[in-house]
CSV table of C-alpha atoms and ligand atoms in Angstrom, one decimal:
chain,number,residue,atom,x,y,z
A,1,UNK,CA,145.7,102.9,137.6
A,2,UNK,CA,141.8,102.4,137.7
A,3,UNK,CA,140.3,103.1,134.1
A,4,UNK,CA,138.3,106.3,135.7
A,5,UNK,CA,141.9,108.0,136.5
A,6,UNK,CA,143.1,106.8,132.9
A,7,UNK,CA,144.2,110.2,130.9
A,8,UNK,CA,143.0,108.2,127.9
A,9,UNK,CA,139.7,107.7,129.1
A,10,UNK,CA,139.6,111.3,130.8
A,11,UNK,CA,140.2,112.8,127.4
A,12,UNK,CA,137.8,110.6,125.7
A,13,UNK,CA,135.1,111.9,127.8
A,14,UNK,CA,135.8,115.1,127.2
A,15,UNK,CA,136.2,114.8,122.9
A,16,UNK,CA,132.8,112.9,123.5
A,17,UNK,CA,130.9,116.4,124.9
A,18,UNK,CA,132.5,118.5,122.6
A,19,UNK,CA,131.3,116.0,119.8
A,20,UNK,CA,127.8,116.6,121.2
A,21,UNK,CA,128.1,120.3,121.5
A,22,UNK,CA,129.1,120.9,117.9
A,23,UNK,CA,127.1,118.0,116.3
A,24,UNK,CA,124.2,120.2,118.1
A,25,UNK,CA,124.9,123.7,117.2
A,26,UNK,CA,126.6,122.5,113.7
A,27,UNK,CA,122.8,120.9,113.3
A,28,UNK,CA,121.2,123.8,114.5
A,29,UNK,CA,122.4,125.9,111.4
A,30,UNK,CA,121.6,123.6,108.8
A,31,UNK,CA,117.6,123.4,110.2
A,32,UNK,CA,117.8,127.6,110.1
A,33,UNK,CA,118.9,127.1,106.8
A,34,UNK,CA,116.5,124.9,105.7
A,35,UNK,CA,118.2,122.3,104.9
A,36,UNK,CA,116.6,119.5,107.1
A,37,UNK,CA,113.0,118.9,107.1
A,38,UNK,CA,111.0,118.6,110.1
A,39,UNK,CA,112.2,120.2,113.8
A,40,UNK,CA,114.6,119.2,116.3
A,41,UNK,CA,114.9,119.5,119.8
A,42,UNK,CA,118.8,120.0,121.4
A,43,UNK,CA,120.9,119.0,124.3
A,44,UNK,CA,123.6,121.5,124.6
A,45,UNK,CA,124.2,121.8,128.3
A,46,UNK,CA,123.1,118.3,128.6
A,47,UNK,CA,126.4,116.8,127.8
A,48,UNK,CA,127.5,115.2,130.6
A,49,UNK,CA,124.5,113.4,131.3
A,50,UNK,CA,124.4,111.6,128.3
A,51,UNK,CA,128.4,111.0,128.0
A,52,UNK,CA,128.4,110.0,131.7
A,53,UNK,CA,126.2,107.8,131.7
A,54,UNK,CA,126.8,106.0,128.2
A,55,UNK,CA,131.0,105.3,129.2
A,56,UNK,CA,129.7,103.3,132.3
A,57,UNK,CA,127.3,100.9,130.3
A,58,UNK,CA,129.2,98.0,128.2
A,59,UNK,CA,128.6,97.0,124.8
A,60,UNK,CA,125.8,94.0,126.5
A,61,UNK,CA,123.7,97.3,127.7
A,62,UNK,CA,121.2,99.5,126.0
A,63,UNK,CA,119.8,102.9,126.3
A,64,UNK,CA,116.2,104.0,125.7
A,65,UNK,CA,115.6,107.9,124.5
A,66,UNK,CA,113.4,110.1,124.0
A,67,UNK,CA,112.8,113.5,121.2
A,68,UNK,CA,116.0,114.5,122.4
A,69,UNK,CA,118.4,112.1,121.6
A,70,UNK,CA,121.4,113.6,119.6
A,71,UNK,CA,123.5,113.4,122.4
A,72,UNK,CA,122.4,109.5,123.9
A,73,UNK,CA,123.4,108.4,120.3
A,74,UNK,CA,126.5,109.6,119.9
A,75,UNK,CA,127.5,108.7,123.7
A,76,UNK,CA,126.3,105.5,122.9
A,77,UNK,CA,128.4,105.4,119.5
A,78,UNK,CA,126.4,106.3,116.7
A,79,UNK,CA,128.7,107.8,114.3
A,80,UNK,CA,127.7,111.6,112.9
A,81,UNK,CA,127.8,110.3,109.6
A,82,UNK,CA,124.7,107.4,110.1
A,83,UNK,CA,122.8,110.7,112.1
A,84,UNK,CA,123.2,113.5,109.8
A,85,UNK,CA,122.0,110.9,107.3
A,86,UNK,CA,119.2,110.2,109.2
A,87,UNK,CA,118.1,113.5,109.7
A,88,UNK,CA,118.4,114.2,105.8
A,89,UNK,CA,116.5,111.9,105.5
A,90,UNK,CA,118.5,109.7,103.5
A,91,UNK,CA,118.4,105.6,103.0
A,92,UNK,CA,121.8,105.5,104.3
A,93,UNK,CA,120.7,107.4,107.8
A,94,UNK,CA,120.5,104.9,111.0
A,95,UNK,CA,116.9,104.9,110.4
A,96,UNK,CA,117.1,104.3,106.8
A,97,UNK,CA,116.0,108.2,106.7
A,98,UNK,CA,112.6,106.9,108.3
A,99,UNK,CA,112.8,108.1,111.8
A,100,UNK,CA,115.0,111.5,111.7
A,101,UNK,CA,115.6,113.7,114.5
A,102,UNK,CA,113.4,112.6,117.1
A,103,UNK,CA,113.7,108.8,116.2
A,104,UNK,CA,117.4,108.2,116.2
A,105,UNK,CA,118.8,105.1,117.1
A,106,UNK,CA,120.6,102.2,116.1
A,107,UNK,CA,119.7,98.7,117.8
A,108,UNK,CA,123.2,97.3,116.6
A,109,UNK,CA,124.7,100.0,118.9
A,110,UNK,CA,122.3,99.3,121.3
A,111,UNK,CA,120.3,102.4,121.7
A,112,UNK,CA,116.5,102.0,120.6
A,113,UNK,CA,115.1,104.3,118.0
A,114,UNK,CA,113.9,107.7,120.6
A,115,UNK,CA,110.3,107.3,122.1
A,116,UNK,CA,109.0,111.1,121.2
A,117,UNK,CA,105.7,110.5,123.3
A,118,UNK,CA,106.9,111.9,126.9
A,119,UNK,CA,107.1,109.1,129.1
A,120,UNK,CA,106.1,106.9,126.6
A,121,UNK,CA,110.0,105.0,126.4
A,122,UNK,CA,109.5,104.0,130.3
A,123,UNK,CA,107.4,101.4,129.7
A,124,UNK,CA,109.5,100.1,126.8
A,125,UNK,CA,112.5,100.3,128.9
A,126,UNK,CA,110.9,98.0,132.1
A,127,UNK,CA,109.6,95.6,128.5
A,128,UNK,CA,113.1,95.4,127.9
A,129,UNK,CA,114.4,94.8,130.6
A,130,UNK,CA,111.6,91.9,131.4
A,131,UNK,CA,113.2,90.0,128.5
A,132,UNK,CA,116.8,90.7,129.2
A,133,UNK,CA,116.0,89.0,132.6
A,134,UNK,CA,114.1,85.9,131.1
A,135,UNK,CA,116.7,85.3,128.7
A,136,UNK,CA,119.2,85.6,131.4
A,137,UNK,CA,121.1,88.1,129.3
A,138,UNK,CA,123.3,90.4,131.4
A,139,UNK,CA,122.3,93.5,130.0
A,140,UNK,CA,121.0,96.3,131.8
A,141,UNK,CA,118.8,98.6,130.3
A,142,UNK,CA,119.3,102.7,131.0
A,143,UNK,CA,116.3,104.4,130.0
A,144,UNK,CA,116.5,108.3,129.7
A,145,UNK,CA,113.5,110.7,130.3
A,146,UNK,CA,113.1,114.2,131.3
A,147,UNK,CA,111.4,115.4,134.6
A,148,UNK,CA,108.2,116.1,132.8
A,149,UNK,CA,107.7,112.4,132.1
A,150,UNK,CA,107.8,111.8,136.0
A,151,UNK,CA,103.9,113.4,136.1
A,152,UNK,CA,102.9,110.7,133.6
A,153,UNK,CA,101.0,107.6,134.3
A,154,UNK,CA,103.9,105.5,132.3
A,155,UNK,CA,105.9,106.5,134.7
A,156,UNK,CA,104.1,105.3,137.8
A,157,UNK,CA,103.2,101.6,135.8
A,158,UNK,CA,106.4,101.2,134.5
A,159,UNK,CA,108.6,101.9,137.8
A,160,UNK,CA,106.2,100.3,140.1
A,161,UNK,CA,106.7,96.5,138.1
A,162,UNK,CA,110.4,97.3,137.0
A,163,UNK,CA,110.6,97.4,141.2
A,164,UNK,CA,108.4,94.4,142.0
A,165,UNK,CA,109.8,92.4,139.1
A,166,UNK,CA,113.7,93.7,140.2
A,167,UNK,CA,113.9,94.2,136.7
A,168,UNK,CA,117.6,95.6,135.4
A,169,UNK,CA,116.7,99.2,134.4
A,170,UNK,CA,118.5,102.5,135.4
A,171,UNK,CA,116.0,105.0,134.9
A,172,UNK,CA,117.8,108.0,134.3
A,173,UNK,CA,115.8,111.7,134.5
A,174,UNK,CA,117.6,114.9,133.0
A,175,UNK,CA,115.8,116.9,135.0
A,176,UNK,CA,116.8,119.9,133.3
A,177,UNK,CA,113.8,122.1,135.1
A,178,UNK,CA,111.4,122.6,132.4
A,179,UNK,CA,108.6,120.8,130.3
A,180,UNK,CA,108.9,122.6,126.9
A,181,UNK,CA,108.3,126.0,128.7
A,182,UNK,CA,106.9,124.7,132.5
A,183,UNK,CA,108.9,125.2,135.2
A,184,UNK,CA,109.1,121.8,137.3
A,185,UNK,CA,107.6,123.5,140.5
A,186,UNK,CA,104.6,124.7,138.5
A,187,UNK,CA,103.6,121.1,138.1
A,188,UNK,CA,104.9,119.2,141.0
A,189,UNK,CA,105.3,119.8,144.7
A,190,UNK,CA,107.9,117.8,145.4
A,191,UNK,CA,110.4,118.5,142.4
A,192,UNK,CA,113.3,115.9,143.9
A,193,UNK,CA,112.1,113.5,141.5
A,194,UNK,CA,114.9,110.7,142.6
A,195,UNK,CA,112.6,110.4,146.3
A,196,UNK,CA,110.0,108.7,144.1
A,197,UNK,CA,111.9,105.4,143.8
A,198,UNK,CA,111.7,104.9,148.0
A,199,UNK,CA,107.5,105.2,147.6
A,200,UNK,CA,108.0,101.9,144.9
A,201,UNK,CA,110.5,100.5,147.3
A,202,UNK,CA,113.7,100.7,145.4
A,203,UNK,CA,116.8,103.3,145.1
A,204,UNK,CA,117.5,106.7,144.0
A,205,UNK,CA,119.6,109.5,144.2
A,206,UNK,CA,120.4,113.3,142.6
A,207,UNK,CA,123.4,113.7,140.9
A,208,UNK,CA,125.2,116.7,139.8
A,209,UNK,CA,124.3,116.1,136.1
A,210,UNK,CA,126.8,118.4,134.7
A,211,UNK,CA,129.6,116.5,136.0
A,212,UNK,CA,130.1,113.8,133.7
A,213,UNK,CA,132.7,112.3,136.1
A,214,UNK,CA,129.7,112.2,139.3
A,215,UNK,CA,127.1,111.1,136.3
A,216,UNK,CA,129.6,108.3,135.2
A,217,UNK,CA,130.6,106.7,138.8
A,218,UNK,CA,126.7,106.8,139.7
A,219,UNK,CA,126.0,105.1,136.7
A,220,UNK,CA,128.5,101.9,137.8
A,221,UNK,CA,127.1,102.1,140.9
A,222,UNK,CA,123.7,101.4,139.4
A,223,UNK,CA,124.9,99.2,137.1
A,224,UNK,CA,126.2,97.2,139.5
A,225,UNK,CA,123.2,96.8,141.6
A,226,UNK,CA,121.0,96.3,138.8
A,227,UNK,CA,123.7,93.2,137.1
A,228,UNK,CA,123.4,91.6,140.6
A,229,UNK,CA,119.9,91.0,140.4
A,230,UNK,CA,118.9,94.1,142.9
A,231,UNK,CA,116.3,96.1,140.4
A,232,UNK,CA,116.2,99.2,139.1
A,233,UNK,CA,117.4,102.2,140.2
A,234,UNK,CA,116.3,105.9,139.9
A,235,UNK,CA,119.0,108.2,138.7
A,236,UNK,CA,117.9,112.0,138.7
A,237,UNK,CA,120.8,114.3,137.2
A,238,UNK,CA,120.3,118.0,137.2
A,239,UNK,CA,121.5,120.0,134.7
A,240,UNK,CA,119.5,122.5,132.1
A,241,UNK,CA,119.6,123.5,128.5
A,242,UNK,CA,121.0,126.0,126.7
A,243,UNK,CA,118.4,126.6,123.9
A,244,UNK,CA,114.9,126.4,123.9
A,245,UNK,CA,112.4,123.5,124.1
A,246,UNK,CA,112.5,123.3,120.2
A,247,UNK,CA,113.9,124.8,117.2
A,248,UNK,CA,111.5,127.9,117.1
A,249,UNK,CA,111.5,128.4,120.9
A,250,UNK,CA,114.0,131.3,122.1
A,251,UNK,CA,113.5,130.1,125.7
A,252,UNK,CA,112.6,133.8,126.9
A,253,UNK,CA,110.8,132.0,129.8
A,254,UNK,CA,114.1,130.8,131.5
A,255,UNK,CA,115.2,134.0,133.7
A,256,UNK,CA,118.1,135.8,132.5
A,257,UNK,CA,119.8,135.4,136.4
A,258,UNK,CA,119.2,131.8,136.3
A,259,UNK,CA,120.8,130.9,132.8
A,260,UNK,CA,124.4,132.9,133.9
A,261,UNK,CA,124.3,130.6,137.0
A,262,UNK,CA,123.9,127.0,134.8
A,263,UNK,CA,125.9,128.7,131.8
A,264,UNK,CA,128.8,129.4,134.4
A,265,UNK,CA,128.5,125.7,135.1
A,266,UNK,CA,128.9,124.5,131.8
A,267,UNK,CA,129.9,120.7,131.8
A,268,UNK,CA,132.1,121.0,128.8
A,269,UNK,CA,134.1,124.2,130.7
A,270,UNK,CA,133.6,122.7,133.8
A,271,UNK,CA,135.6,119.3,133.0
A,272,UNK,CA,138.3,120.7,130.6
A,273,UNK,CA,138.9,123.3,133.2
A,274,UNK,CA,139.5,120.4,135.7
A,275,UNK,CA,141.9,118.0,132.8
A,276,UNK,CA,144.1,121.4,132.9
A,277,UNK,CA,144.5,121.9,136.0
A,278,UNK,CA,145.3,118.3,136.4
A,279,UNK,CA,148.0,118.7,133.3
A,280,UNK,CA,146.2,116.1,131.0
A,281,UNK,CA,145.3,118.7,128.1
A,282,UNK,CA,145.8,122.8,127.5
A,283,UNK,CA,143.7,125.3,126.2
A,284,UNK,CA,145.4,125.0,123.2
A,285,UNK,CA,144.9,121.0,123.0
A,286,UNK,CA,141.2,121.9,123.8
A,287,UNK,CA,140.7,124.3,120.8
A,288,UNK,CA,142.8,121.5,118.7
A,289,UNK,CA,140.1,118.9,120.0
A,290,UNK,CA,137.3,121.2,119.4
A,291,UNK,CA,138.4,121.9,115.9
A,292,UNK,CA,139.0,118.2,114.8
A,293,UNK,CA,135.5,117.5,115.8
A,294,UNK,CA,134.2,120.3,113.6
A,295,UNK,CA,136.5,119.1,110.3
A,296,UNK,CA,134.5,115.4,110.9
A,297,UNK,CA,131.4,117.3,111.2
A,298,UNK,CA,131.9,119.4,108.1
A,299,UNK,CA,133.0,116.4,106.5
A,300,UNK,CA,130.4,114.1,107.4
A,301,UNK,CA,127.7,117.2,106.2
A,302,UNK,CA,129.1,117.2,103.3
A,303,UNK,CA,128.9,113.3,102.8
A,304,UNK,CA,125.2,113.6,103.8
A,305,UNK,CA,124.0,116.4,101.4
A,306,UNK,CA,124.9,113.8,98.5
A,307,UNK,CA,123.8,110.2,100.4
A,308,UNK,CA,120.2,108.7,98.3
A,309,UNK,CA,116.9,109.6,99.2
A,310,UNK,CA,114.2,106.6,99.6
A,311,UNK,CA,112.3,105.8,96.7
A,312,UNK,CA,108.6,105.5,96.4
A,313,UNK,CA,108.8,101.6,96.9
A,314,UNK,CA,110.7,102.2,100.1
A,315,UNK,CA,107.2,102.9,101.4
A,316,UNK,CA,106.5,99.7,101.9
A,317,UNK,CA,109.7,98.4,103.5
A,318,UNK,CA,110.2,98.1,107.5
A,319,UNK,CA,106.5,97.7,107.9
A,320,UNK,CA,105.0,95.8,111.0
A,321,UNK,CA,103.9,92.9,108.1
A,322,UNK,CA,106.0,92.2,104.8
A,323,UNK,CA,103.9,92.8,101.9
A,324,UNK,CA,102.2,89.3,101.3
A,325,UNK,CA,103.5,88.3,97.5
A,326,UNK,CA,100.9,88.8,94.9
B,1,TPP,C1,102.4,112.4,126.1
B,1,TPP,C2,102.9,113.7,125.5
B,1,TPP,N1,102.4,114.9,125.9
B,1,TPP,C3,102.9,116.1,125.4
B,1,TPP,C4,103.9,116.0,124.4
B,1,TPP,C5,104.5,117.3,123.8
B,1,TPP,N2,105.8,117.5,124.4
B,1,TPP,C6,106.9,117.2,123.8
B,1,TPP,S1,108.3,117.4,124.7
B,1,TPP,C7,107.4,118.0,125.9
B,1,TPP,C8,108.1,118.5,127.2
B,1,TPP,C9,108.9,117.4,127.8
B,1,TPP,O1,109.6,117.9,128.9
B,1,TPP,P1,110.7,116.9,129.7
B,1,TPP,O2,110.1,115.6,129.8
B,1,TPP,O3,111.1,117.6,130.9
B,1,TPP,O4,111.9,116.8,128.6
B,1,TPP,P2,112.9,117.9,128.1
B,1,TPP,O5,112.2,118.5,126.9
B,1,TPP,O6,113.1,118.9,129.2
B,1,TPP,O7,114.1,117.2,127.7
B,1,TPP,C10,106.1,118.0,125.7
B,1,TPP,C11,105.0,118.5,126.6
B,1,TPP,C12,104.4,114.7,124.0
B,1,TPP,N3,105.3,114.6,123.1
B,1,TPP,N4,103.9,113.6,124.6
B,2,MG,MG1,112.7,118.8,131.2
């Protein structure tokens, strides 16, 4: 039996999106409260992409995000405990309580720290990848972005000498049909963002991004070519968000006929629908799985609302230069 047929790693999949799902909306309640500084921006809908590609990529292999990176963390194996610290702000977050919400990441784990300028972790990605190549380390880089990167000039530089250099980077965009509150086709003309890989002469494709099982066998496809030595690849997954750009945007500009189509497409539904009908799980295993989740999650709050807070002198740590001694 071929690992992707493996009810182990079918299940897996699944416990991974419903991690992100109520990690998200679990998170989502404690910023309403109050009880996190700063804003957050949140992938629920986006489950699949992250999960699907993260379960392809091996331990060598390392992600690049962006402001919204709850989901590319935990797919890539961040724990909720090193994240909720992080976002408290504590010394014992992934960050060291330095980066929060829209820096998360953990280079250990192989997922840089998010890039919150829009297209601004494309370049760093292609970087990346450079030195991978030099160093003749078979790691491949997969570098998430969302379609409103795709208008930026990194974008362009980046993919143009990833292609010339056949540097190993996935480019993955979540095209998930809006900038903040900008409908794709507002600012481009073509909006099938995977045809601009042929124009800098290397691959592309659009994936079904709420299938995490499509996402994931795209992903070793890419992978693949990229280990060879073929360059990067462009992988554009559709999918779409189920809350607004940001924590005070209701998202009244997505129309009402258009969420019931992508809600009743729900990647989390969508797959555990298809693990029953195969036999692997029932609703009632799916509920269990869901509930577990949310006992780590309550646990790992709770664990974070005591973890230390950074003193004044911690100010001066994890600068570009040490302190030179006095
Ligand atoms: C260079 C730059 N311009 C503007 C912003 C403000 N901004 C933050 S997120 C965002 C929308 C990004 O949309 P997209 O790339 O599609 O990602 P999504 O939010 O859909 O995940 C904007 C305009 C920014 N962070 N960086
Ligand atoms: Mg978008």
């Amino acid at each position: 039996m071929s690992k992707d047929n493996n009810p182990e790693f079918l299940l897996n999949l699944l416990e991974r999106m419903i991690e992100i799902r109520e990690f998200e909306e679990g998170v989502r309640f404690l910023f309403l409260e109050g009880a996190m500084p700063g804003t957050i921006h949140q992938c629920q809908g986006q489950e699949a992409t992250a999960v699907g590609v993260c379960s392809a990529l091996g331990k060598e292999d390392y992600i690049t995000s962006t402001f919204r990176g709850h989901g590319h963390a935990l797919a890539k194996g961040l724990s909720m405990q090193e994240m909720l610290d992080e976002l408290f702000g504590a010394t014992t977050g992934c960050c060291k309580g330095k980066g929060g919400s829209m820096h998360i990441g953990n280079i250990d784990k192989g997922m840089v720290p998010g890039v919150a300028i829009v297209g601004g972790g494309i370049p760093l990605a292609a970087g990346m990848a450079l030195s991978l190549k030099l160093n003749k380390n078979p790691g491949v880089i997969a570098c998430f972005f969302g379609d409103g990167a795709v208008a930026e000039g990194a974008f362009h530089e980046a993919v143009n000498m990833a292609s010339l250099w056949n540097l190993p980077v996935i480019f993955v965009c979540e095209n998930n049909l809006y900038g903040a509150s900008t409908r794709i086709d507002l600012v481009m003309k073509n909006t099938t963002i995977s045809e601009r890989a042929a124009s800098y002469g290397f691959g592309g494709e659009t994936v079904d991004g709420n299938n995490v099982l499509a996402v994931h066998e795209a992903t070793k496809q890419a992978l693949t070519r990229c280990r060879s030595g073929q360059g990067p690849y462009l992988l554009e997954l559709l999918t779409y968000r189920r809350v607004g750009h940001s924590r005070r945007d209701p998202g009244h500009y997505q129309p009402k006929s258009e969420r019931q189509d992508w809600f009743s497409r729900d990647p989390i539904n969508y797959f555990a629908s298809r693990l029953i009908a195969d036999g692997l799980i029932d609703a009632q295993g799916v509920k269990e799985l869901k509930d577990t989740v949310i006992a780590r999650f309550e646990a790992a709050v709770k664990q974070a609302k005591r973890a230390p807070m950074p003193t004044l002198a911690d100010l001066e740590t994890d600068v570009f230069a040490a302190k030179e001694p006095a």
